[in-house]
Coordinates of C-alpha atoms in Angstrom, one line a residue:
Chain A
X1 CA 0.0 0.0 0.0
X2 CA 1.1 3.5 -1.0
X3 CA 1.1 5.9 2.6
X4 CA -0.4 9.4 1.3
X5 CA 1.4 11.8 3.0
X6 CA 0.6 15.6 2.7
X7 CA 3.0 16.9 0.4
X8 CA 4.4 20.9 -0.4
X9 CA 4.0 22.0 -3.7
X10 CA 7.0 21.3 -5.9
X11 CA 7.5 24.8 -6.2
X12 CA 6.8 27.3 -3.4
X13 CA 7.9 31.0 -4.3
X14 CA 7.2 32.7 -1.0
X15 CA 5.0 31.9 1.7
X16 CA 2.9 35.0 1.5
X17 CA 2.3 34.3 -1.7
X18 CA 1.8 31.2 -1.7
X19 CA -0.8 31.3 1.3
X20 CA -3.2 33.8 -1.1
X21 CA -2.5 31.2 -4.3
X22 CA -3.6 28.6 -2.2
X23 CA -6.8 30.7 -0.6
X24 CA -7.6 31.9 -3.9
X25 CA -7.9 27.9 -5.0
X26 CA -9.3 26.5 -1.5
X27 CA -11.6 28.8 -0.7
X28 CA -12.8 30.3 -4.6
X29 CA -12.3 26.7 -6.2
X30 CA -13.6 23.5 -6.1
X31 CA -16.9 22.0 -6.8
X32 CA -19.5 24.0 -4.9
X33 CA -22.3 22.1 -3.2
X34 CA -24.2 23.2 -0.9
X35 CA -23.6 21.5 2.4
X36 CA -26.2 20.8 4.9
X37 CA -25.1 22.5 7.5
X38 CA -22.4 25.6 6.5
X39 CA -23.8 26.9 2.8
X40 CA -21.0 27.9 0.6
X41 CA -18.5 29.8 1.3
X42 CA -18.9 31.7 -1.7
X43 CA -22.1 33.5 0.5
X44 CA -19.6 34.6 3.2
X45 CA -19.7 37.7 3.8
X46 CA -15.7 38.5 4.5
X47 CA -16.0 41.2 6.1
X48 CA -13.1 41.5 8.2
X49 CA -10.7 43.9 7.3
X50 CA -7.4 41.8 6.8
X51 CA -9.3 38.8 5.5
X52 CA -10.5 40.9 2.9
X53 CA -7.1 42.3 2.5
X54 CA -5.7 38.9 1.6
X55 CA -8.4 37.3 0.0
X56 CA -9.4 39.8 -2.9
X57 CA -7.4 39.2 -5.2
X58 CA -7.5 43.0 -7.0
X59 CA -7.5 43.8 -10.4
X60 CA -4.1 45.1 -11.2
X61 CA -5.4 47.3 -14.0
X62 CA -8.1 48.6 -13.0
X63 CA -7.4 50.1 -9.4
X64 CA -3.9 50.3 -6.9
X65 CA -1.6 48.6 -8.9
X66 CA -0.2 51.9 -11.0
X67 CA 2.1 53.6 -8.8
Chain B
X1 CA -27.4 11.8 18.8
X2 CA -25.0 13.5 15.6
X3 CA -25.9 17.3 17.0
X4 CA -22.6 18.4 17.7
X5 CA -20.8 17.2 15.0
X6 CA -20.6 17.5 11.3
X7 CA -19.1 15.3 8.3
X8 CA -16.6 18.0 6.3
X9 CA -15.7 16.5 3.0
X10 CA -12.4 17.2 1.3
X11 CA -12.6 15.6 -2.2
X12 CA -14.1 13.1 -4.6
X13 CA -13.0 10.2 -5.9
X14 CA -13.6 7.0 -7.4
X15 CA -14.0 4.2 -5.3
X16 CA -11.2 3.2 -3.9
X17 CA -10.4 1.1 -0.6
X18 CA -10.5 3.3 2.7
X19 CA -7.2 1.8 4.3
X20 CA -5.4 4.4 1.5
X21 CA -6.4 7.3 3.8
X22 CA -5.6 5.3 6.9
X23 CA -2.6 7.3 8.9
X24 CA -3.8 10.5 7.3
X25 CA -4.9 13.7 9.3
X26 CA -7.4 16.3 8.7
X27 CA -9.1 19.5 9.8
X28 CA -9.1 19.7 13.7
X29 CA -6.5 16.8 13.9
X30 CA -8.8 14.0 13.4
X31 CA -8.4 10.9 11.1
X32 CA -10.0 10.9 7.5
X33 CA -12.1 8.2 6.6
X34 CA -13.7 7.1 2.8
X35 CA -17.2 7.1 2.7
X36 CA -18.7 5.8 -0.4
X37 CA -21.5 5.2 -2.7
X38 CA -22.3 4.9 -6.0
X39 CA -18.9 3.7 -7.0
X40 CA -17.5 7.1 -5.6
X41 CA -15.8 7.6 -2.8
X42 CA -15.8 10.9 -0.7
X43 CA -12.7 11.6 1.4
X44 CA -14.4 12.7 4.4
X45 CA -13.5 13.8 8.4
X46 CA -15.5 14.8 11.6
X47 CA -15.7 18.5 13.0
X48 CA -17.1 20.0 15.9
X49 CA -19.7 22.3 14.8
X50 CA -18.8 24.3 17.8
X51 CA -15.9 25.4 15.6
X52 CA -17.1 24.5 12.1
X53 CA -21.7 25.1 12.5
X54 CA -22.5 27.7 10.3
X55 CA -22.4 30.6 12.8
X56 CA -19.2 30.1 14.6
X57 CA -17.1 29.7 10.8
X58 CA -18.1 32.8 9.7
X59 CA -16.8 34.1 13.1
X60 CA -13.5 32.1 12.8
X61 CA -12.6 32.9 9.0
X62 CA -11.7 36.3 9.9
X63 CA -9.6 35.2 12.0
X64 CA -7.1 35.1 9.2
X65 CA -4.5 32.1 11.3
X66 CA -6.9 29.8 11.9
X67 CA -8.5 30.6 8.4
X68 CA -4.6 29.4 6.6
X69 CA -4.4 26.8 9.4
X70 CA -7.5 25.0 8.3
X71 CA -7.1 26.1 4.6
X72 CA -3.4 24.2 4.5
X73 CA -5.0 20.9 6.1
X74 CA -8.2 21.1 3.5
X75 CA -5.5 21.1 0.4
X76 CA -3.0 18.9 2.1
X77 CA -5.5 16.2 2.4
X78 CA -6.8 16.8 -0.6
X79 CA -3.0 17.1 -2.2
X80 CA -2.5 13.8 -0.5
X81 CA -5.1 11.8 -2.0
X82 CA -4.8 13.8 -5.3
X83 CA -0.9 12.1 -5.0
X84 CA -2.0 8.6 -7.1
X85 CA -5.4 9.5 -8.6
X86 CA -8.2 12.1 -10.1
X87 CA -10.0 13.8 -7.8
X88 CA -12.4 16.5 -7.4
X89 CA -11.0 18.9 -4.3
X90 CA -14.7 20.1 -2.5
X91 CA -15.1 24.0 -2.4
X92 CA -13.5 24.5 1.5
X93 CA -16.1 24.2 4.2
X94 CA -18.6 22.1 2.6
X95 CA -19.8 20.1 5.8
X96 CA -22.8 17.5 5.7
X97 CA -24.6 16.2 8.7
X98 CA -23.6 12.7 8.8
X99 CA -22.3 10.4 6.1
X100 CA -25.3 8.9 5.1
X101 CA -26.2 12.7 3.8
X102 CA -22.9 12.8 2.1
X103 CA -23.3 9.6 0.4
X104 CA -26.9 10.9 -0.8
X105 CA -24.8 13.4 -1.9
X106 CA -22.4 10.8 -4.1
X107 CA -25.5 8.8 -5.4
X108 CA -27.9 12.1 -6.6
X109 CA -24.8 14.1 -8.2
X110 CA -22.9 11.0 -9.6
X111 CA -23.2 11.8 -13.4
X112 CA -21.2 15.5 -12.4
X113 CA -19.0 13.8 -10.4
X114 CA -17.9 11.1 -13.4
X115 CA -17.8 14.0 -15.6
X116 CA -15.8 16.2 -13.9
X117 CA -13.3 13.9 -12.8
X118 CA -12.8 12.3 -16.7
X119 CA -11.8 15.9 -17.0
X120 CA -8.8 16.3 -14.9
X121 CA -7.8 12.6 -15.1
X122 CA -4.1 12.4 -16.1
X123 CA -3.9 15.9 -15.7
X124 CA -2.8 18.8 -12.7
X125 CA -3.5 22.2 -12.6
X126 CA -0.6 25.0 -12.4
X127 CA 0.1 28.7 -11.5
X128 CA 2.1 31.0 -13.4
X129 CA 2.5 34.6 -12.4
X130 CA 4.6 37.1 -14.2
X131 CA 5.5 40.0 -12.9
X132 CA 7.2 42.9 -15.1
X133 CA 9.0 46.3 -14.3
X134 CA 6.4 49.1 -14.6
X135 CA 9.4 50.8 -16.3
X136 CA 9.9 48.8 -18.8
X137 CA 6.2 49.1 -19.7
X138 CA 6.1 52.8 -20.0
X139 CA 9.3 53.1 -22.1
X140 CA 7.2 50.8 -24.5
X141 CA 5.2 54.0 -25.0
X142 CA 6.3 57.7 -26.0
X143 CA 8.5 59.1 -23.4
X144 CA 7.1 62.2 -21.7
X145 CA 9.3 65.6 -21.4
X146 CA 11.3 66.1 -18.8
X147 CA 12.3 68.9 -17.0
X148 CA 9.8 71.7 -15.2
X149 CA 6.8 72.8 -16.5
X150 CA 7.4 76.7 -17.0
X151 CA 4.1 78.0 -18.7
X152 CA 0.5 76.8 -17.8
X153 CA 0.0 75.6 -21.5
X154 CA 3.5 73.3 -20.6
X155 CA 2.0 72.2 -17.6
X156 CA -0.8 70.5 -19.5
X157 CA 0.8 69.3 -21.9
X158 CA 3.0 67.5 -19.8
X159 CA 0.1 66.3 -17.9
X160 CA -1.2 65.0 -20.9
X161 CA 1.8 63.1 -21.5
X162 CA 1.8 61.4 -18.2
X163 CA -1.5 60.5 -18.9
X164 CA -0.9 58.8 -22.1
X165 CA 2.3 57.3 -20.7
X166 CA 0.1 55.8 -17.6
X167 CA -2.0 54.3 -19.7
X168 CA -0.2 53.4 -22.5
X169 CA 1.5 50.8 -19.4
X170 CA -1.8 49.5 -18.9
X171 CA -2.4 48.7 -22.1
X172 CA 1.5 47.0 -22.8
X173 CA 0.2 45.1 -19.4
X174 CA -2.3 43.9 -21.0
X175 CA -1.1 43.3 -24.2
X176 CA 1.9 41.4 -22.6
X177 CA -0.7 39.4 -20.2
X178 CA -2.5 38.3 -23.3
X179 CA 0.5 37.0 -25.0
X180 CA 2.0 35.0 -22.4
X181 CA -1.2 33.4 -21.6
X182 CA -1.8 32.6 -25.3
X183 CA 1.8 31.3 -25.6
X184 CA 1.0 28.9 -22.4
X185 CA -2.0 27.9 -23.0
X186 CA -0.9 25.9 -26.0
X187 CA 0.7 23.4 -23.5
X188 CA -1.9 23.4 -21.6
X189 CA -6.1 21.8 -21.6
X190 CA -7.3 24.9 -20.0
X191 CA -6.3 27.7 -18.5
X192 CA -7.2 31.1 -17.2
X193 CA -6.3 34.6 -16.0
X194 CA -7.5 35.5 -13.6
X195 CA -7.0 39.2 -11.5
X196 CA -3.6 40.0 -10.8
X197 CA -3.0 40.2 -6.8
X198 CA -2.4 43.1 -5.4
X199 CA 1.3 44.3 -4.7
X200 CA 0.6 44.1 -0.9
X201 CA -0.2 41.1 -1.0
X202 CA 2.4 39.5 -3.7
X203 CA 5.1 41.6 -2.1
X204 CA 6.6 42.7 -5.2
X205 CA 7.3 46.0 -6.3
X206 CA 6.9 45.1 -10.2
X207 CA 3.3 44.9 -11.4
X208 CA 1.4 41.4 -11.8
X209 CA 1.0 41.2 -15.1
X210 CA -0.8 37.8 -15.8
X211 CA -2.3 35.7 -13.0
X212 CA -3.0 32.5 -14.7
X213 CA -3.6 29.0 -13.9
X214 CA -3.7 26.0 -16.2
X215 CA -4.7 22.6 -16.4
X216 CA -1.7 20.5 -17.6
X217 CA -1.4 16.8 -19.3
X218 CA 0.5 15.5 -17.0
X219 CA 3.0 14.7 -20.5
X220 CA 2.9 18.3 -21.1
X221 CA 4.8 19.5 -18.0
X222 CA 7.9 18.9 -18.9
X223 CA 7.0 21.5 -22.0
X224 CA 4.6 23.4 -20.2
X225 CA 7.5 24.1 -17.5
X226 CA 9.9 24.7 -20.3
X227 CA 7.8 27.4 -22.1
X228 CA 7.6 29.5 -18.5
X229 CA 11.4 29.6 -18.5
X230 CA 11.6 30.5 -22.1
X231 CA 8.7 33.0 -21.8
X232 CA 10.7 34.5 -18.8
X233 CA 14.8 34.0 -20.5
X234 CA 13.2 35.7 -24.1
X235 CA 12.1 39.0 -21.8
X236 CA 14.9 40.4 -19.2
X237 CA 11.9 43.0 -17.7
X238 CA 9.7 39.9 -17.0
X239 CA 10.3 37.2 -14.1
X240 CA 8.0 34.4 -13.9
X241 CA 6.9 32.3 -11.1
X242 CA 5.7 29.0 -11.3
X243 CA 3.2 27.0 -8.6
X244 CA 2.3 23.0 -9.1
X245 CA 1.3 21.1 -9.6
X246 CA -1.8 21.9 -7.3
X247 CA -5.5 19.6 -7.2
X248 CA -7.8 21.3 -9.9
X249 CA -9.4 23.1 -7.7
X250 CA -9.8 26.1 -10.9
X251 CA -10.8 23.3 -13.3
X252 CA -14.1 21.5 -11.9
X253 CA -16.8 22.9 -13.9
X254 CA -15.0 22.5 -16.6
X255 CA -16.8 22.1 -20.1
X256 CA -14.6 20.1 -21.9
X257 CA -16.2 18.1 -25.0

């Protein structure tokens, strides 16, 4: 039998970014169903401050990227 | 009585035999068990619902440590079992009330589940980012006069010209965006930009200039790798970064016919 272990991704850049990659994937990805008990996270309302900071990804072009 | 706690599942599968997950650890450090149905199985785990009910996870994902926390043991497990077969990584926080509801869940949505997992089967998703030197995308455009503005009529002009040179960058952004992505999505089964992240968050002082991710053959990563370093090596202004390969969590509503 093969053990499954967690594994890192084979390439990690930076932790800081890596943590919004993978929130962006975890948290906007996957198949959506709608559990029985928490409904999808897509109907959070994220309202906290530095959650939002980090989870938003922001359009570069559109708003606070241009310095 | 089942009240107090709630079945969170990770992933889809097909069947497969349960003693695969055996020795692996999820969300709130408890085992992870297979439940299946319908030739499926769903990689599954306990939580209180002190902690994970509806009400007290809203509370808890603002609390942005224990948000990564449980967000890096809902991918690990799902990376884990992703390690030797398809699967179909589960939106984060999707909790039933006991597995009998979750293998309902397997036998009603069976057709989607087969369909979407024929789709990224032999396949893994990847993250390219490219970054570029705001510099280097405004020399693209006309260079704006230097030197003080000594009349009012100078003054707008030279406004003018910052103007144009502002979003003449935007548009070599974009226009740079839309050739890397169409250069690596040749090597790849699907892909997407999606928004750049915001320099705060990315760190980096150069702009974001594509934010893509792409579902890969796995034969195709050796090229698909390649072509980010050659994208990157053909463009000194441009560095790339590379993430993968990751569960397909972009690529499960995919329509591929």
């Amino acid at each position: 039998m093969t053990e499954l272990q967690p594994r890192p991704p084979a390439h990690v850049p930076d932790d800081r970014v890596s943590l919004v990659d993978l929130l962006d994937r975890v948290l906007a990805g996957g198949v959506v169903i709608s559990g029985e008990v928490t409904l999808s996270i897509a109907e959070v309302d994220l309202v906290h401050i530095s959650l939002r900071a980090l989870v938003t990804s922001v359009s570069a072009l559109a708003e606070g990227n241009h310095p | 009585m089942t009240d107090d706690v709630g079945t969170w599942l990770y992933a889809v599968a097909e069947e497969f035999p349960g003693d695969r997950l055996d020795g692996l650890t999820g969300i709130g450090g408890r085992p992870v068990r297979a439940v299946a149905a319908a030739g499926l199985t769903a990689v599954a785990g306990t939580v209180d619902l002190a902690e994970f009910g509806a009400e007290a996870i809203h509370k808890n994902m603002e609390d942005l440590d224990w948000l990564a926390a449980n967000a890096r043991t809902h991918d690990a497990v799902v990376r884990a079992v992703a390690d030797d077969r398809a699967v179909i990584p589960l939106r984060f926080a999707t909790i039933y009330r006991d597995d009998d509801r979750a293998r309902a869940l397997l036998v009603e949505r069976r057709a989607d589940f087969v369909v979407a997992l024929r789709q990224v089967t032999g396949r893994s998703e990847w993250g390219v980012r490219a970054y570029c030197d705001p510099d280097a995308l405004r020399r693209a455009g006309a260079a704006a006069p230097s030197g003080r503005a000594t009349t009012g009529t100078d003054y707008l002009l030279r406004r003018r010209a910052q103007l144009e040179e502002r979003s003449t960058a935007a548009e070599n952004a974009m226009t740079l965006a839309a050739e890397l992505h169409a250069c690596l999505i040749r090597f790849a089964v699907a892909g997407r930009q999606n928004p750049p992240q915001h320099p705060q968050l990315s760190g980096a002082a150069d702009w974001t200039v594509l934010n893509g991710t792409y579902l890969v053959d796995n034969e195709s990563v050796e090229r698909f790798t390649e072509q980010v370093a050659e994208l990157e090596s053909a463009r000194p202004h441009v560095h790339c970064e590379l993430t993968g390969p990751w569960p397909p969590y972009s690529f499960t509503n995919l329509d591929v016919s």
